[in-house]
XYZ file of C-alpha atoms in Angstrom:
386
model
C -31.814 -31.105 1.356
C -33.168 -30.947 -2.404
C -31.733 -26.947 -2.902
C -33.495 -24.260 -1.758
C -37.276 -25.304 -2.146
C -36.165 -28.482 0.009
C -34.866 -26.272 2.629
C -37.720 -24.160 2.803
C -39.618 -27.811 3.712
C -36.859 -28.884 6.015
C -37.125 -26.048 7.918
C -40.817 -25.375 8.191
C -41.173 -28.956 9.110
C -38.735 -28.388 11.993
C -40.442 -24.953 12.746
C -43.879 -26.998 12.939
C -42.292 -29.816 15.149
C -41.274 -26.708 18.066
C -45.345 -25.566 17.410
C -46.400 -29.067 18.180
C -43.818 -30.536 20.939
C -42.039 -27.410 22.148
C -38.953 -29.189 21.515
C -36.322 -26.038 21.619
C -33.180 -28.271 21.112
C -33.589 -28.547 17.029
C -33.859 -25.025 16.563
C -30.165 -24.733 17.620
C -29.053 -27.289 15.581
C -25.955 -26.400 13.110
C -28.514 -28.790 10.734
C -30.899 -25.469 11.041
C -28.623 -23.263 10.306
C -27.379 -24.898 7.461
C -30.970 -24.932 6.107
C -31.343 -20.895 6.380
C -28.178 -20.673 4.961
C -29.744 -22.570 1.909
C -32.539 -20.798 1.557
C -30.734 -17.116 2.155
C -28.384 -18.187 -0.667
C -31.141 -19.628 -3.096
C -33.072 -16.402 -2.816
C -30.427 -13.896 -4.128
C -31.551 -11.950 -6.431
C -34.245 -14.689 -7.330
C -37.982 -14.678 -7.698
C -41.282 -13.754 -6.099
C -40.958 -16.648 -4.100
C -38.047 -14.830 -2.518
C -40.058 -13.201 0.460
C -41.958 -15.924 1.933
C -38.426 -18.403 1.833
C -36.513 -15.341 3.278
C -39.679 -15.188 6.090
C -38.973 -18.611 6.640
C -35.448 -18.538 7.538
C -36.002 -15.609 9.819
C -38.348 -17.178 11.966
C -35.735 -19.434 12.525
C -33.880 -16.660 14.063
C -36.406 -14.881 15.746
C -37.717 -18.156 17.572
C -34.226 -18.467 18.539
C -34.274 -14.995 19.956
C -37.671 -15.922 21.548
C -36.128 -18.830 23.362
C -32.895 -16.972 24.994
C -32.462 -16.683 28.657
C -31.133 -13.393 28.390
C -31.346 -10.602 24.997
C -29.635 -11.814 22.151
C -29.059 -8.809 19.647
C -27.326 -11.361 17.401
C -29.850 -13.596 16.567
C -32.894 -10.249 16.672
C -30.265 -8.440 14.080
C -30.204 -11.620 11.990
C -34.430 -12.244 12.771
C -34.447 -8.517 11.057
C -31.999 -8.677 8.311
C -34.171 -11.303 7.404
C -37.959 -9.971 7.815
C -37.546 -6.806 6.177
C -38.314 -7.786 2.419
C -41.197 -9.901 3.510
C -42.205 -7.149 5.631
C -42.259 -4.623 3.101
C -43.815 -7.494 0.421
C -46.444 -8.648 2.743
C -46.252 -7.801 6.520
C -48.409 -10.562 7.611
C -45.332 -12.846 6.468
C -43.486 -11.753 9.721
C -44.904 -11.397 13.081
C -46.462 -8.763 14.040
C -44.920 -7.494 17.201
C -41.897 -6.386 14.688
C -43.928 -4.045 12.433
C -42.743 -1.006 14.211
C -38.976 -1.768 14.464
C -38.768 -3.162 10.819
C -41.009 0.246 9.360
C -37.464 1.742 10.821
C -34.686 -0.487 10.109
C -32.114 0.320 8.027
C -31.739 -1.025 4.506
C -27.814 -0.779 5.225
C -28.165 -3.365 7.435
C -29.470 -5.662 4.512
C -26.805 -4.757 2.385
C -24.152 -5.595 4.761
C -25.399 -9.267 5.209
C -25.295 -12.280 3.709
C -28.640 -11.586 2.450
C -27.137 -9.213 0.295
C -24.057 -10.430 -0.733
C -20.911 -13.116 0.150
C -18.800 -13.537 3.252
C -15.452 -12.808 1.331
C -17.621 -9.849 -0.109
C -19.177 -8.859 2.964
C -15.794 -9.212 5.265
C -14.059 -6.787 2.778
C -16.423 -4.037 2.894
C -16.914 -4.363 6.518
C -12.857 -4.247 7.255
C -12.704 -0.964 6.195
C -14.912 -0.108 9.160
C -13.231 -1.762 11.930
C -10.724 1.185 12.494
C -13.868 3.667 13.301
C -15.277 4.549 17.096
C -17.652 2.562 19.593
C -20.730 4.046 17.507
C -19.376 1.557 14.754
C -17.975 -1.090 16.462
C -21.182 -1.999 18.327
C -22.898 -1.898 14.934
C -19.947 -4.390 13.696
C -20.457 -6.878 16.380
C -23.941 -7.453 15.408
C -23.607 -7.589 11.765
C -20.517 -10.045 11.889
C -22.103 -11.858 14.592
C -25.424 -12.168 12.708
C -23.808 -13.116 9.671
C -21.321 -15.643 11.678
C -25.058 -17.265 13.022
C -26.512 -17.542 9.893
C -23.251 -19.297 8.544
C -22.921 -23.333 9.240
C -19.799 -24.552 11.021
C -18.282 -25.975 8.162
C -18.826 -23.573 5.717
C -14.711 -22.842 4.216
C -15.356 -19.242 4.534
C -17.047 -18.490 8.371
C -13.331 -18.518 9.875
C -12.921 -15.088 7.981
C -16.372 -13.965 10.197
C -14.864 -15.565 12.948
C -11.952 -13.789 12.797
C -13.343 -9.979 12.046
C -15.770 -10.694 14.956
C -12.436 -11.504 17.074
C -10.941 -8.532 15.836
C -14.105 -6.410 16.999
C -15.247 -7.832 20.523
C -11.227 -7.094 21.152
C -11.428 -3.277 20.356
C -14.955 -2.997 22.229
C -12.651 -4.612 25.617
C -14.196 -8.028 24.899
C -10.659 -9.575 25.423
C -11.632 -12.899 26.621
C -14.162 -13.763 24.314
C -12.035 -11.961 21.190
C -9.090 -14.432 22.098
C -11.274 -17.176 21.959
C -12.886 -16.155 18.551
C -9.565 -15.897 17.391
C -8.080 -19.404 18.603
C -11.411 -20.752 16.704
C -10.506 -18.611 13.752
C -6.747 -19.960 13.082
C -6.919 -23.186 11.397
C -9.554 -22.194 9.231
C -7.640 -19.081 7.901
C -4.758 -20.717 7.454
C -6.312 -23.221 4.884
C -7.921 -20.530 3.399
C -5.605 -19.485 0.662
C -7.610 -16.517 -0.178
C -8.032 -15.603 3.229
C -6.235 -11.466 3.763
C -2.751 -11.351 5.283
C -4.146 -8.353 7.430
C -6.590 -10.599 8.558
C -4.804 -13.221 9.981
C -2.110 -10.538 11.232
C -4.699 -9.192 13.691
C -6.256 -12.663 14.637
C -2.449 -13.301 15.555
C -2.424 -9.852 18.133
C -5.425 -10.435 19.587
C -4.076 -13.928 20.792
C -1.144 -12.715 21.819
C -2.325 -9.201 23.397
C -4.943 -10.852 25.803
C -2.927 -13.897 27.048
C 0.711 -12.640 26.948
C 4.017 -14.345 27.654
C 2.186 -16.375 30.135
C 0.309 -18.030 27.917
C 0.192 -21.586 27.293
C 2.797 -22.087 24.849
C 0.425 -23.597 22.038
C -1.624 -20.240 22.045
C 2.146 -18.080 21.615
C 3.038 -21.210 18.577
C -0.302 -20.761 16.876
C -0.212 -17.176 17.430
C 2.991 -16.820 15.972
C 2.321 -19.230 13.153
C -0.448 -16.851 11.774
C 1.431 -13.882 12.275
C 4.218 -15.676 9.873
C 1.735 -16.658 7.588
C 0.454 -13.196 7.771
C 3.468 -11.729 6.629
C 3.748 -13.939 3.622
C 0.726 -12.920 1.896
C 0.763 -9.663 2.199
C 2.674 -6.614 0.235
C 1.062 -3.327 0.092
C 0.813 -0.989 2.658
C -0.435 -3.198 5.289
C 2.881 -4.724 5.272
C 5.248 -2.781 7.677
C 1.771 -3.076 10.200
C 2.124 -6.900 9.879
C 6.062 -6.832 10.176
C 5.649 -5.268 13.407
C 2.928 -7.494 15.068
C 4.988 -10.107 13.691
C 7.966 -8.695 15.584
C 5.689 -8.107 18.776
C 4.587 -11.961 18.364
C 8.037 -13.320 18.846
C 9.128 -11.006 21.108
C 6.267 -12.036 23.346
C 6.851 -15.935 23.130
C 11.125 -14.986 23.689
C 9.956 -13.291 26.831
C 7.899 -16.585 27.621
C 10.724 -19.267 26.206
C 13.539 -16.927 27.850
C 12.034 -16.864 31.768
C 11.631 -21.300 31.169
C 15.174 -21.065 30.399
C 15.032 -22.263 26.727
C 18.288 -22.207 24.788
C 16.451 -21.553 22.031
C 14.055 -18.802 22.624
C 17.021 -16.581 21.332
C 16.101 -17.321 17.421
C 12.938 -15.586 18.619
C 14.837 -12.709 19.765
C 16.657 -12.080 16.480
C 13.713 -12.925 13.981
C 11.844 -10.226 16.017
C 15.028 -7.583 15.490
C 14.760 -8.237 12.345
C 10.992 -8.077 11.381
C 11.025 -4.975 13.720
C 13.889 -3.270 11.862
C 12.470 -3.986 8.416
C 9.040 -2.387 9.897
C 10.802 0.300 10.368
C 12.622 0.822 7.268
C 10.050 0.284 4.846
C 8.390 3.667 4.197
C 9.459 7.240 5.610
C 8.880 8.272 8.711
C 6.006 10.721 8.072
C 3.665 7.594 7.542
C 0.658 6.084 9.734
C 2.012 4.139 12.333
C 5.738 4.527 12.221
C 6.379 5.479 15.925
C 4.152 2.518 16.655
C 6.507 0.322 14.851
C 9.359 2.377 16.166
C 8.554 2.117 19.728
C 8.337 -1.763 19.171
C 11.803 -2.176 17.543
C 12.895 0.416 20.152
C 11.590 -2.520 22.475
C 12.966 -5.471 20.891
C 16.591 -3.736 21.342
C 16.186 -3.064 24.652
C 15.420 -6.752 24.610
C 18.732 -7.559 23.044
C 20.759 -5.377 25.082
C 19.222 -6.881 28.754
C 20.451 -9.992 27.184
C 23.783 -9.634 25.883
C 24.956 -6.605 27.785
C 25.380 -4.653 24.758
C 24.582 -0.847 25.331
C 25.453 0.101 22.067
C 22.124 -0.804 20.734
C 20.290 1.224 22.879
C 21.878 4.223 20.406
C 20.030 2.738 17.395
C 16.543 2.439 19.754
C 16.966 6.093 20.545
C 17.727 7.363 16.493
C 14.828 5.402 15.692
C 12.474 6.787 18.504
C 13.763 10.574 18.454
C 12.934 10.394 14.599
C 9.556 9.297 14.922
C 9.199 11.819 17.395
C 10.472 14.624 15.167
C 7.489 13.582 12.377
C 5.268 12.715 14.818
C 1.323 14.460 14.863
C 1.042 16.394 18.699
C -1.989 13.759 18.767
C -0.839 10.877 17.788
C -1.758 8.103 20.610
C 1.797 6.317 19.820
C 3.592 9.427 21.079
C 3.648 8.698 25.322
C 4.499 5.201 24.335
C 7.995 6.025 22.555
C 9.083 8.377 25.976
C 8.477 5.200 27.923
C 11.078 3.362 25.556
C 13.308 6.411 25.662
C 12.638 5.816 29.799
C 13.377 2.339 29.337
C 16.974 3.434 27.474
C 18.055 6.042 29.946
C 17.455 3.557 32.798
C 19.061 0.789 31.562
C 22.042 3.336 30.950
C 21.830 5.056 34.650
C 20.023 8.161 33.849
C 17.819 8.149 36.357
C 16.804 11.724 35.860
C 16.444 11.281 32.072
C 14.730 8.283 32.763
C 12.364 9.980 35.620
C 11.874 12.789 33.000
C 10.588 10.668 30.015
C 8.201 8.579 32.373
C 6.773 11.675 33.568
C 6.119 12.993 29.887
C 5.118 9.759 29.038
C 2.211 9.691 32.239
C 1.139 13.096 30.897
C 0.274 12.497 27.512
C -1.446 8.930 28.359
C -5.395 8.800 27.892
C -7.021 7.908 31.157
C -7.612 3.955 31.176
C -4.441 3.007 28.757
C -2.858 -0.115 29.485
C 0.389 1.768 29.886
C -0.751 3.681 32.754
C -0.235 0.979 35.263
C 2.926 0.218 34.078
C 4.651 3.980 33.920
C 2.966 3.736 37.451
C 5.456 0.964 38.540
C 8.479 2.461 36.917
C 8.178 6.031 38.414
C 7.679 4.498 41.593
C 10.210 2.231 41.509
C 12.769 5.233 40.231
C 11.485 7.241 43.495
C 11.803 4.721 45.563
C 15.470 4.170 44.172
């Protein structure tokens, strides 16, 4: 490609070949992208040439945008990103139908590219984001998504895009296309040494969230695989988090192994207890998250006790919930999910009543739409009906 300057060429001549044949096909080539990506990453910080090579690779992106059955805010964010120095350099660089939006566009969309600065740079400032509400996560999708575009396939580093973009599309309700993200994500992150533990720990849930215990049992291995790896590399904070998606991993593929009859889909069973109980004791119980990872031990017990016949477990589920409870916010979303368990304990023991009681508590506090709701629905109904 002869660096940078050679890009530039490669590209224009490609750009001039659509001009004179209005041959569309090249355009999407990953052989395109890989010469934007060239030419974004020579013109860093570099010299006055920097505009018109930067104009360059956008109209790669914008002619892609141009050529799109339907709109494409991906490639138009990435078209932008990369117009708006030559715009404000020379306008006549870009075309001219963008003036307006571009005279608008925000510089912090420039800065959070890979214009600006790395993917491992990039997907660590960005992470911090992910936890915020729609506002930001439709803002998310098209910067990861851009920056995923203007990133060849086989660059070591666009599974960590991959993945974050996963992680997004799944809190926006994208679950199908999240899950695949995510199964594209996997090996990649797993090679990638550097890659972050809490990463990989939420590639592994949204895998295991959409699909289920129904799922083909490669997803629930690879899944599971990630989650492990997950929990190796990480040891801050983050870690009783990935402990208990670790926990909810195996429990999920012992609920798949343990309906095919598989002898051995108990060793998921008991790695989960005990991922689950360590999520729980690590920390106090006044910290972000613990009745999440109580309700999910509480879960993995009740687990244990369906199989074994063991009631006695069902005390520790209860402690564990009831203590959560007692440090628990009055609007913390985990809250109507621990009564369910506590429903879940008092039925398996024959208290109907105490059962019907916690269910009910439980429907009250849930947010219209949960995925809970349905389920509570069942249960009361089935208790009625009883």
């Amino acid at each position: 490609m002869g660096g940078p300057n050679g890009a530039v060429a490669a590209l224009r001549r490609r750009l001039d070949m659509l001009e004179t044949i209005g041959d569309t096909e090249p355009l999407f080539s990953d052989d395109a992208t890989a010469e934007a990506a060239a030419i974004i990453e020579g013109a860093r910080g570099q010299d006055d040439d920097r505009a018109r090579a930067l104009a360059t690779a956008g109209q790669l992106y914008w002619r892609r945008r141009l050529t799109a059955l339907a709109d494409d805010e991906v490639n138009l964010h990435a078209a932008m990103v990369l117009f708006l120095l030559p715009y404000r350099h020379d306008r006549t660089l870009v075309p001219e139908t963008l003036w307006d939006a571009l005279a608008g566009f925000d510089e912090r969309n420039v800065e959070f590219s890979v214009v600006s600065q790395g993917i491992p740079e990039l997907c660590t400032a960005l992470g911090e984001v992910v936890g915020a509400g729609p506002d930001a996560l439709a803002w998310l999708a098209r910067v990861f998504g851009a920056a995923a575009a203007m990133t060849p396939a086989a660059h070591p580093k666009r599974p960590l895009l991959t993945g974050w973009l996963a992680v997004v599309h799944d809190r926006r309700g994208e679950k199908e296309h999240a899950a695949a993200l995510a199964e594209e994500a996997v090996p990649g992150l797993l090679a990638d040494t550097a890659a972050d533990g809490w990463l990989l720990s939420l590639v592994g849930q949204v895998i295991r969230a959409h699909h289920g215990p129904r799922a083909d049992p490669r997803l629930l291995a690879s899944a599971v695989e990630v989650s492990r790896e997950a929990e190796r590399r990480v040891a801050d904070e983050a870690r009783p988090s990935v402990l208990h998606n670790l926990s909810a991993t195996l429990l999920t593929r012992y609920t798949a192994r343990a309906a095919c009859g598989d002898a051995g889909a108990v060793d998921d069973l008991v790695e989960a207890l005990d991922r689950g109980r360590e999520a729980v004791t690590t920390g106090t119980a006044d910290r972000p998250s613990f009745l999440l990872h109580a309700a999910g031990y509480a879960g993995a017990l009740g687990a244990w006790s369906d199989r074994t016949g063991d009631l006695e477990v069902l005390d520790e589920a209860e402690y564990v919930l009831r203590h959560g409870l007692s440090h628990a916010e009055e609007d913390d979303t985990q809250v109507p999910y621990a009564y369910f368990r506590l429903g879940e304990i008092a039925q398996r023991r024959g208290r109907d009543e105490e059962a019907l009681s916690c269910y009910t508590t439980a429907s009250r506090l849930l947010a219209a739409g949960d995925p809970l709701v349905p389920v509570l629905r069942d249960a009361l109904e089935g208790l009625r009906a009883g």
